[in-house]
Short mmCIF file of C-alpha atoms and ligand atoms in Angstrom, two decimals:
data_model
loop_
_atom_site.label_atom_id
_atom_site.label_comp_id
_atom_site.label_asym_id
_atom_site.label_seq_id
_atom_site.Cartn_x
_atom_site.Cartn_y
_atom_site.Cartn_z
CA MET A 10 -69.36 -86.09 -60.86
CA PRO A 11 -67.51 -86.43 -57.75
CA SER A 12 -64.09 -86.69 -59.63
CA GLU A 13 -64.73 -83.21 -61.34
CA ILE A 14 -66.20 -81.47 -58.23
CA ALA A 15 -62.92 -80.11 -57.04
CA VAL A 16 -62.61 -77.95 -60.17
CA TRP A 17 -66.25 -76.75 -59.75
CA GLN A 18 -65.54 -75.67 -56.25
CA ILE A 19 -62.18 -73.89 -57.30
CA VAL A 20 -64.10 -71.93 -60.07
CA GLU A 21 -66.96 -71.00 -57.69
CA ALA A 22 -64.54 -69.96 -54.76
CA THR A 23 -62.43 -68.11 -57.22
CA ALA A 24 -65.23 -66.20 -58.54
CA ARG A 25 -66.91 -65.39 -55.14
CA LYS A 26 -63.53 -64.06 -53.81
CA LEU A 27 -62.72 -61.84 -57.00
CA PHE A 28 -66.18 -60.62 -57.50
CA GLU A 29 -66.28 -59.52 -53.74
CA SER A 30 -63.09 -57.61 -54.35
CA TYR A 31 -64.89 -55.75 -57.26
CA GLY A 32 -67.74 -54.92 -54.88
CA PHE A 33 -70.35 -57.30 -56.15
CA ASN A 34 -72.83 -59.07 -53.79
CA GLU A 35 -74.24 -62.53 -54.33
CA ILE A 36 -78.09 -62.94 -55.09
CA LYS A 37 -79.91 -66.21 -55.53
CA PRO A 38 -82.82 -65.52 -57.78
CA PRO A 39 -85.33 -68.38 -58.35
CA LEU A 40 -84.88 -70.96 -61.19
CA LEU A 41 -88.71 -70.62 -62.07
CA GLU A 42 -90.10 -67.36 -63.45
CA LYS A 43 -93.05 -66.32 -65.49
CA ARG A 44 -92.64 -66.96 -69.31
CA GLU A 45 -93.64 -63.50 -69.81
CA LEU A 46 -90.60 -62.11 -68.13
CA PHE A 47 -88.34 -63.84 -70.72
CA ALA A 48 -90.60 -63.09 -73.65
CA ARG A 49 -90.58 -59.43 -72.94
CA GLY A 50 -87.07 -58.97 -71.83
CA ILE A 51 -85.06 -61.25 -74.28
CA GLY A 52 -87.25 -60.85 -77.22
CA GLN A 53 -90.03 -62.99 -78.74
CA GLU A 54 -87.81 -63.67 -82.15
CA THR A 55 -84.73 -64.85 -80.33
CA ASP A 56 -83.76 -68.51 -80.49
CA ILE A 57 -83.99 -68.72 -76.84
CA VAL A 58 -87.51 -67.54 -76.46
CA SER A 59 -88.96 -68.94 -79.72
CA ARG A 60 -87.73 -72.50 -79.24
CA GLU A 61 -85.51 -73.15 -76.29
CA MET A 62 -87.48 -72.52 -73.17
CA TYR A 63 -88.93 -75.21 -70.97
CA CYS A 64 -92.32 -73.99 -70.02
CA ILE A 65 -94.87 -75.49 -67.62
CA GLU A 66 -98.46 -74.41 -67.67
CA GLU A 67 -100.19 -74.11 -64.35
CA ALA A 68 -103.86 -74.86 -63.54
CA SER A 69 -104.55 -71.13 -63.48
CA GLY A 70 -103.42 -70.77 -67.00
CA ASP A 71 -100.10 -68.98 -66.03
CA VAL A 72 -97.00 -70.15 -67.80
CA ILE A 73 -93.83 -70.59 -65.77
CA THR A 74 -90.49 -71.15 -67.14
CA LEU A 75 -87.17 -72.74 -66.08
CA ARG A 76 -84.89 -69.68 -66.47
CA PRO A 77 -82.83 -69.83 -69.76
CA GLU A 78 -80.65 -67.08 -68.49
CA ALA A 79 -80.10 -65.18 -65.17
CA THR A 80 -80.23 -61.46 -66.26
CA ALA A 81 -84.09 -60.94 -66.40
CA GLY A 82 -84.69 -62.59 -63.29
CA VAL A 83 -82.06 -60.50 -61.44
CA VAL A 84 -83.50 -57.43 -62.92
CA ARG A 85 -87.02 -58.53 -61.90
CA ALA A 86 -85.79 -59.01 -58.35
CA TYR A 87 -83.81 -55.64 -58.56
CA ILE A 88 -87.25 -53.85 -59.50
CA GLN A 89 -89.47 -55.90 -57.28
CA HIS A 90 -87.20 -55.17 -54.12
CA GLN A 91 -86.26 -51.76 -55.10
CA LEU A 92 -82.53 -52.60 -54.69
CA TYR A 93 -81.67 -49.06 -56.11
CA ILE A 94 -82.98 -47.14 -53.14
CA HIS A 95 -79.92 -47.35 -50.99
CA ASN A 96 -77.24 -47.48 -53.70
CA SER A 97 -77.24 -45.75 -57.04
CA VAL A 98 -74.89 -48.32 -58.27
CA GLN A 99 -75.73 -51.99 -57.58
CA LYS A 100 -73.32 -54.93 -58.35
CA LEU A 101 -74.83 -58.34 -58.22
CA PHE A 102 -73.70 -61.95 -58.98
CA THR A 103 -75.29 -65.21 -59.27
CA ILE A 104 -74.12 -68.77 -59.85
CA GLY A 105 -76.51 -71.69 -60.86
CA PRO A 106 -78.22 -73.63 -63.39
CA MET A 107 -79.88 -72.53 -66.73
CA PHE A 108 -82.10 -74.54 -68.93
CA ARG A 109 -82.41 -74.44 -72.78
CA ARG A 110 -84.05 -76.84 -75.11
CA GLU A 111 -80.98 -77.27 -77.32
CA ARG A 112 -79.42 -80.40 -79.22
CA PRO A 113 -76.99 -81.64 -76.61
CA GLN A 114 -73.40 -81.98 -77.76
CA LYS A 115 -70.02 -81.62 -76.23
CA GLY A 116 -69.99 -78.32 -74.44
CA ARG A 117 -73.65 -77.51 -75.08
CA TYR A 118 -76.14 -79.09 -72.70
CA ARG A 119 -80.01 -78.50 -71.87
CA GLN A 120 -79.18 -77.80 -68.20
CA PHE A 121 -75.83 -75.93 -67.81
CA HIS A 122 -74.55 -73.61 -65.15
CA GLN A 123 -73.41 -69.94 -65.36
CA ILE A 124 -71.71 -67.36 -63.32
CA ASN A 125 -73.51 -64.17 -64.01
CA ALA A 126 -72.57 -60.67 -63.07
CA GLU A 127 -74.63 -57.63 -63.48
CA MET A 128 -74.06 -54.11 -62.71
CA PHE A 129 -76.89 -51.44 -62.29
CA GLY A 130 -76.87 -47.72 -62.37
CA ASP A 131 -73.95 -46.49 -64.51
CA SER A 132 -74.29 -45.91 -68.21
CA GLY A 133 -70.72 -44.94 -69.11
CA PRO A 134 -67.77 -46.89 -70.42
CA ARG A 135 -65.90 -47.03 -67.14
CA SER A 136 -68.40 -49.63 -65.84
CA ASP A 137 -68.03 -51.64 -69.11
CA ALA A 138 -64.22 -51.75 -68.67
CA ASP A 139 -64.57 -52.60 -65.04
CA ILE A 140 -66.90 -55.60 -65.53
CA ILE A 141 -65.10 -56.83 -68.58
CA SER A 142 -61.90 -56.66 -66.61
CA MET A 143 -63.56 -58.75 -63.95
CA ALA A 144 -64.65 -61.47 -66.34
CA PHE A 145 -61.27 -61.68 -67.99
CA GLN A 146 -59.36 -61.59 -64.70
CA LEU A 147 -61.44 -64.52 -63.40
CA LEU A 148 -60.42 -66.65 -66.39
CA GLU A 149 -56.92 -65.54 -66.05
CA ILE A 150 -56.63 -66.47 -62.36
CA LEU A 151 -58.14 -69.80 -63.09
CA GLY A 152 -55.16 -70.31 -65.50
CA LEU A 153 -57.00 -70.32 -68.90
CA GLU A 154 -54.81 -69.51 -71.68
CA ASN A 155 -55.29 -68.38 -75.35
CA LEU A 156 -58.44 -66.40 -74.68
CA SER A 157 -59.62 -63.78 -77.12
CA LEU A 158 -62.01 -61.05 -76.20
CA LYS A 159 -64.23 -59.82 -79.06
CA ILE A 160 -66.03 -56.58 -78.73
CA ASN A 161 -68.60 -54.66 -80.60
CA SER A 162 -71.05 -51.67 -80.34
CA LEU A 163 -74.69 -52.28 -81.27
CA GLY A 164 -75.38 -48.57 -81.24
CA CYS A 165 -78.43 -47.08 -79.33
CA HIS A 166 -82.00 -46.34 -80.25
CA ALA A 167 -80.98 -43.17 -81.82
CA CYS A 168 -78.36 -44.52 -84.33
CA ARG A 169 -79.26 -48.26 -84.72
CA PRO A 170 -82.44 -47.59 -86.78
CA MET A 171 -80.22 -46.00 -89.62
CA PHE A 172 -78.05 -49.16 -89.62
CA MET A 173 -81.19 -51.39 -89.64
CA ASP A 174 -82.72 -49.63 -92.74
CA LYS A 175 -79.46 -50.24 -94.58
CA PHE A 176 -79.13 -53.76 -93.25
CA SER A 177 -82.79 -54.76 -94.05
CA VAL A 178 -82.23 -53.49 -97.75
CA PHE A 179 -79.22 -55.70 -97.74
CA LEU A 180 -80.96 -58.77 -96.53
CA ALA A 181 -83.81 -58.19 -98.97
CA ASN A 182 -81.10 -58.56 -101.87
CA CYS A 183 -79.61 -61.76 -100.29
CA LYS A 184 -80.44 -64.84 -102.16
CA ASN A 185 -79.35 -67.76 -99.97
CA LEU A 186 -80.93 -67.06 -96.61
CA CYS A 187 -82.39 -70.11 -94.85
CA THR A 188 -86.07 -70.00 -94.25
CA ASP A 189 -85.64 -68.90 -90.46
CA CYS A 190 -83.51 -65.92 -91.54
CA ILE A 191 -86.02 -64.98 -94.29
CA ARG A 192 -88.48 -64.74 -91.44
CA ARG A 193 -85.98 -63.10 -89.16
CA SER A 194 -85.21 -60.43 -91.88
CA GLN A 195 -88.90 -59.36 -91.64
CA LYS A 196 -89.45 -59.36 -88.03
CA ASN A 197 -86.16 -58.94 -86.28
CA PRO A 198 -83.21 -58.44 -88.91
CA LEU A 199 -80.39 -58.29 -86.28
CA ARG A 200 -81.17 -62.01 -85.23
CA VAL A 201 -79.84 -63.11 -88.70
CA PHE A 202 -76.29 -62.58 -87.24
CA ASP A 203 -77.05 -65.32 -84.70
CA CYS A 204 -77.70 -67.83 -87.45
CA LYS A 205 -75.18 -70.94 -87.56
CA VAL A 206 -76.14 -71.92 -91.18
CA SER A 207 -73.08 -71.51 -93.32
CA GLY A 208 -75.07 -70.16 -96.34
CA CYS A 209 -76.32 -67.36 -94.04
CA LYS A 210 -72.97 -66.64 -92.61
CA ASP A 211 -71.46 -66.50 -96.13
CA ALA A 212 -74.22 -63.97 -97.21
CA LEU A 213 -73.41 -61.70 -94.19
CA LEU A 214 -69.66 -61.45 -95.31
CA ASN A 215 -70.54 -58.25 -97.29
CA ALA A 216 -73.17 -56.91 -94.95
CA PRO A 217 -72.93 -53.21 -93.78
CA SER A 218 -71.01 -52.76 -90.49
CA ILE A 219 -72.86 -51.47 -87.59
CA LEU A 220 -69.92 -49.42 -86.54
CA ASP A 221 -70.17 -47.20 -89.45
CA PHE A 222 -73.57 -45.99 -88.21
CA LEU A 223 -72.68 -45.18 -84.74
CA CYS A 224 -73.94 -41.86 -83.36
CA ASP A 225 -71.33 -39.54 -81.79
CA GLU A 226 -72.27 -40.68 -78.29
CA CYS A 227 -71.99 -44.36 -79.10
CA LYS A 228 -68.79 -43.70 -80.89
CA ALA A 229 -67.22 -41.88 -77.97
CA HIS A 230 -68.41 -44.57 -75.63
CA PHE A 231 -66.94 -47.31 -77.74
CA GLU A 232 -63.56 -45.43 -78.03
CA GLU A 233 -63.32 -44.80 -74.42
CA LEU A 234 -63.92 -48.36 -73.59
CA ARG A 235 -61.10 -49.35 -76.02
CA GLU A 236 -58.91 -46.89 -74.37
CA TYR A 237 -59.55 -48.53 -71.06
CA LEU A 238 -59.05 -52.03 -72.28
CA ASP A 239 -55.81 -51.01 -73.62
CA LEU A 240 -54.76 -49.43 -70.28
CA LEU A 241 -55.83 -52.85 -68.52
CA SER A 242 -53.62 -54.60 -71.15
CA ILE A 243 -56.60 -56.70 -72.31
CA PRO A 244 -56.10 -57.64 -75.80
CA TYR A 245 -59.28 -57.52 -77.94
CA HIS A 246 -60.55 -57.78 -81.62
CA ILE A 247 -63.48 -55.63 -82.84
CA ASP A 248 -66.20 -57.92 -84.36
CA ALA A 249 -68.92 -55.94 -85.97
CA THR A 250 -71.01 -59.14 -86.48
CA LEU A 251 -71.15 -59.91 -82.67
CA VAL A 252 -74.84 -59.34 -81.61
CA ARG A 253 -75.03 -62.08 -78.88
CA GLY A 254 -78.49 -63.56 -79.50
CA LEU A 255 -80.64 -61.38 -77.15
CA ASP A 256 -82.63 -58.38 -78.03
CA TYR A 257 -81.90 -56.28 -74.92
CA TYR A 258 -78.18 -55.40 -75.74
CA ILE A 259 -77.48 -51.84 -76.45
CA ARG A 260 -73.98 -50.20 -77.26
CA THR A 261 -71.36 -52.63 -75.84
CA ALA A 262 -71.49 -56.36 -76.55
CA PHE A 263 -68.57 -58.67 -75.83
CA GLU A 264 -67.65 -62.32 -75.90
CA ILE A 265 -64.56 -64.24 -74.69
CA GLN A 266 -63.59 -67.12 -76.68
CA THR A 267 -61.10 -69.99 -76.47
CA ASP A 268 -59.32 -71.98 -79.25
CA GLN A 269 -59.16 -75.03 -76.98
CA LEU A 270 -62.71 -76.37 -77.08
CA GLY A 271 -63.67 -77.08 -80.84
CA ALA A 272 -67.17 -75.69 -81.97
CA GLN A 273 -68.33 -74.55 -78.52
CA ASN A 274 -65.65 -71.83 -78.28
CA ALA A 275 -67.52 -69.16 -76.26
CA VAL A 276 -66.67 -69.19 -72.54
CA ALA A 277 -68.26 -65.82 -71.55
CA GLY A 278 -70.45 -63.25 -73.17
CA GLY A 279 -72.30 -60.06 -72.01
CA GLY A 280 -73.23 -56.53 -72.91
CA ARG A 281 -74.95 -53.39 -71.99
CA TYR A 282 -78.67 -53.45 -71.47
CA ASP A 283 -79.85 -50.05 -70.64
CA GLY A 284 -83.49 -50.33 -71.78
CA LEU A 285 -84.29 -53.64 -70.07
CA MET A 286 -85.26 -52.16 -66.59
CA ARG A 287 -87.91 -50.02 -68.23
CA ILE A 288 -89.32 -52.73 -70.60
CA LEU A 289 -89.79 -54.92 -67.33
CA GLY A 290 -91.70 -52.26 -65.61
CA GLY A 291 -88.90 -50.56 -63.41
CA PRO A 292 -87.06 -47.35 -63.46
CA ASP A 293 -84.90 -46.30 -66.41
CA HIS A 294 -81.60 -47.41 -64.85
CA PRO A 295 -78.70 -48.53 -67.15
CA ALA A 296 -77.04 -51.95 -66.79
CA ILE A 297 -74.28 -54.15 -68.10
CA GLY A 298 -73.63 -57.90 -67.40
CA PHE A 299 -72.10 -61.02 -68.51
CA ALA A 300 -72.37 -64.77 -68.13
CA ILE A 301 -69.46 -67.39 -67.96
CA GLY A 302 -70.46 -71.00 -68.84
CA MET A 303 -69.06 -73.23 -66.09
CA GLU A 304 -69.08 -76.51 -67.75
CA ARG A 305 -66.79 -75.01 -70.67
CA ILE A 306 -64.51 -73.53 -67.87
CA VAL A 307 -64.34 -76.81 -66.06
CA ALA A 308 -63.74 -78.70 -69.31
CA LEU A 309 -60.69 -76.30 -70.13
CA MET A 310 -59.31 -76.77 -66.47
CA GLU A 311 -59.54 -80.64 -66.74
CA GLN A 312 -57.66 -80.49 -70.18
CA MET A 313 -54.90 -78.39 -68.60
CA GLY A 314 -54.54 -80.79 -65.85
CA LYS A 315 -55.81 -78.43 -63.27
CA ASN A 316 -58.07 -80.87 -61.37
CA PRO A 317 -56.44 -81.41 -57.79
CA GLY A 318 -58.75 -84.35 -57.30
CA ALA A 319 -60.35 -85.20 -53.87
CA PRO A 320 -58.40 -83.94 -50.86
CA PRO A 321 -56.44 -86.60 -48.91
CA LEU A 322 -58.04 -87.93 -45.77
CA ASP A 323 -56.56 -86.69 -42.38
CA LEU A 324 -57.10 -89.93 -40.46
CA PHE A 325 -58.38 -93.42 -41.05
CA ILE A 326 -59.37 -95.43 -37.91
CA ALA A 327 -58.85 -99.20 -38.43
CA CYS A 328 -61.49 -100.24 -35.84
CA LEU A 329 -61.55 -103.90 -34.87
CA GLY A 330 -64.68 -105.06 -33.06
CA LYS A 331 -67.71 -103.31 -31.52
CA GLU A 332 -65.96 -102.07 -28.39
CA ALA A 333 -63.35 -100.36 -30.32
CA PHE A 334 -66.02 -98.71 -32.48
CA LYS A 335 -67.78 -97.60 -29.31
CA LYS A 336 -64.63 -95.79 -28.20
CA VAL A 337 -63.84 -94.02 -31.59
CA LEU A 338 -67.47 -93.03 -32.45
CA PRO A 339 -67.34 -89.93 -30.05
CA VAL A 340 -63.70 -89.32 -30.86
CA MET A 341 -64.58 -89.14 -34.60
CA LYS A 342 -67.25 -86.69 -33.86
CA GLU A 343 -64.86 -84.34 -31.92
CA LEU A 344 -62.16 -84.51 -34.59
CA ARG A 345 -64.57 -83.91 -37.37
CA TYR A 346 -65.75 -80.81 -35.32
CA LYS A 347 -62.25 -79.58 -35.46
CA GLY A 348 -62.19 -79.94 -39.16
CA LEU A 349 -60.19 -83.21 -39.46
CA SER A 350 -61.40 -85.46 -42.07
CA THR A 351 -61.83 -88.80 -40.42
CA GLU A 352 -63.00 -92.15 -41.84
CA ILE A 353 -63.55 -95.78 -40.77
CA ASP A 354 -64.69 -98.96 -42.32
CA TYR A 355 -68.22 -99.60 -41.28
CA GLY A 356 -68.33 -103.31 -42.05
CA ASN A 357 -65.80 -104.65 -39.25
CA LYS A 358 -63.59 -106.02 -41.95
CA SER A 359 -60.18 -107.62 -41.45
CA LEU A 360 -57.14 -105.41 -40.50
CA LYS A 361 -55.56 -106.17 -43.99
CA SER A 362 -58.54 -104.94 -45.93
CA GLN A 363 -59.08 -101.83 -43.68
CA MET A 364 -55.41 -100.95 -44.37
CA LYS A 365 -56.07 -101.30 -48.05
CA LEU A 366 -58.97 -98.79 -47.78
CA ALA A 367 -56.98 -96.34 -45.82
CA ASP A 368 -54.30 -96.38 -48.74
CA ARG A 369 -57.15 -95.95 -51.32
CA LEU A 370 -58.42 -92.98 -49.40
CA LYS A 371 -54.86 -91.59 -49.26
CA ALA A 372 -55.01 -91.33 -45.46
CA ARG A 373 -52.27 -89.15 -43.88
CA TYR A 374 -52.40 -91.06 -40.65
CA THR A 375 -54.03 -94.56 -39.67
CA LEU A 376 -54.85 -95.41 -36.11
CA ILE A 377 -55.29 -99.03 -35.37
CA LEU A 378 -57.57 -99.84 -32.42
CA GLY A 379 -58.96 -103.31 -31.35
CA ASP A 380 -59.60 -105.31 -28.23
CA THR A 381 -55.57 -105.52 -27.50
CA GLU A 382 -55.17 -101.75 -27.69
CA LEU A 383 -58.25 -101.18 -25.47
CA ASN A 384 -56.83 -103.56 -22.84
CA SER A 385 -53.35 -102.21 -22.93
CA GLY A 386 -54.37 -98.54 -23.23
CA ILE A 387 -51.97 -97.95 -26.00
CA ALA A 388 -52.79 -97.76 -29.67
CA LEU A 389 -50.47 -97.44 -32.78
CA LEU A 390 -50.70 -94.52 -35.00
CA ARG A 391 -49.03 -94.92 -38.30
CA PHE A 392 -47.71 -91.99 -40.48
CA MET A 393 -48.75 -93.39 -44.13
CA PRO A 394 -46.25 -91.74 -46.23
CA THR A 395 -43.27 -93.25 -44.37
CA GLY A 396 -44.93 -96.10 -42.49
CA GLU A 397 -43.51 -94.67 -39.29
CA GLN A 398 -45.53 -95.73 -36.13
CA LYS A 399 -45.91 -94.27 -32.70
CA GLU A 400 -47.81 -95.24 -29.63
CA ILE A 401 -50.53 -92.99 -28.28
CA SER A 402 -52.67 -93.23 -25.18
CA VAL A 403 -56.03 -94.62 -25.71
CA LYS A 404 -57.52 -92.67 -22.83
CA ASN A 405 -57.07 -89.23 -24.18
CA LEU A 406 -57.46 -90.13 -27.87
CA THR A 407 -59.19 -86.93 -29.00
CA GLU A 408 -56.54 -84.76 -27.54
CA SER A 409 -53.67 -86.86 -28.63
CA LEU A 410 -54.94 -87.02 -32.18
CA GLY A 411 -56.11 -83.51 -32.32
CA ASP A 412 -52.61 -82.40 -31.14
CA LEU A 413 -51.17 -83.84 -34.29
CA TRP A 414 -52.58 -81.25 -36.39
CA LYS A 415 -51.65 -78.30 -34.16
CA CYS A 416 -48.08 -78.29 -35.20
P1 AMP B 502 -75.39 -66.77 -73.25
O1 AMP B 502 -76.27 -66.87 -72.05
O2 AMP B 502 -76.01 -67.47 -74.47
O3 AMP B 502 -74.76 -65.48 -73.57
O4 AMP B 502 -74.12 -67.66 -72.86
C1 AMP B 502 -73.09 -67.28 -71.88
C2 AMP B 502 -72.09 -68.44 -71.85
O5 AMP B 502 -72.83 -69.54 -71.23
C3 AMP B 502 -71.52 -68.93 -73.18
O6 AMP B 502 -70.54 -68.10 -73.42
C4 AMP B 502 -71.32 -70.42 -72.78
O7 AMP B 502 -70.01 -70.59 -72.23
C5 AMP B 502 -72.31 -70.78 -71.83
N1 AMP B 502 -73.51 -71.53 -72.43
C6 AMP B 502 -74.57 -71.02 -73.10
N2 AMP B 502 -75.33 -72.00 -73.56
C7 AMP B 502 -74.85 -73.14 -73.06
C8 AMP B 502 -75.29 -74.51 -73.19
N3 AMP B 502 -76.31 -74.90 -73.83
N4 AMP B 502 -74.43 -75.46 -72.59
C9 AMP B 502 -73.23 -75.07 -71.94
N5 AMP B 502 -72.79 -73.80 -71.92
C10 AMP B 502 -73.70 -72.80 -72.44
#
């Protein structure tokens, strides 16, 4: 809504400026992609793919999908346009809407907006630390408080199977799993960690920890990341149950939460997805990324009184009669060209109601121009905060008014 838009613009402008300082370039991938891209990339058993995507069948039989997340589309573009040819490390970000068939509630919508950042080409913990630092720094610059960062390592293709064996045995002995989780425990056991049902959550309290199964390389990666986070003074908690709902994550997974938003407490989340590029038909390039939920950030900023509202108007022209309008129309065009916000009343209302409108629009200056002023060649310019008035020449209106903003 217009009343909220100033906050949205602050969030977007701050993200663009900060991300560019980290060497990220903006990309605008399409909102529509083939269903297949998400099914292969995110995983058929995930909540997103199995029940949350909006799909449209075309006459050809192809199914296209309103993107539920940005990573798969950015990876598709990276492969298709061979973005890796010139730079071995590519850093991309995108801002835009995502679509998921969810039960709408406060902080959870079917169309919502994310700021996504993806870094391709480095497999080490240094890029993990840099990208987590960027996400955290954005939220800090925006003035968000009481943030907590959770991190986990999901292991790799070498060590995760050992955890999965142990975890599958554990799940087979769990009595109170919901029907979805019984199916998940057969098909894709890790997804049981995504379940919101309290019985399943309780059952997982005694689950084995994936961190106890990490191979030496994954362990060293995780330790090094922690060392860098300490160095950056970014506080974090380790949460061995954090798996983040998508199949493609490997090693590092992270989430930034707030205690100010009730149930929908996650403001950002991401992780490493080294295998995704190959799954989607590209080269074997490592990658890490994150997504920040804009509605939640905006809600937090509103709660903290960080909405500056609409900017005040530079100049209101109280214009009385058609001749006066003909005089000011080209003047307004010039002033707007110079970047001065200028407004009039289109309906030729009385001076009193035009002055009320000037107040409502929080005009800094108001110029009064009618037949009398046109005849005398002198118009009155009022400085609204003090009511002080001065006379200016009607002949050189554009110059006289433009000069006001020079000093
Ligand atoms: P995800 O893509 O699920 O990892 O989510 C990343 C971030 O997007 C979350 O931390 C939320 O801030 C935000 N988000 C995810 N789903 C929704 C939704 N349905 N409505 C609003 N924000 C969402």
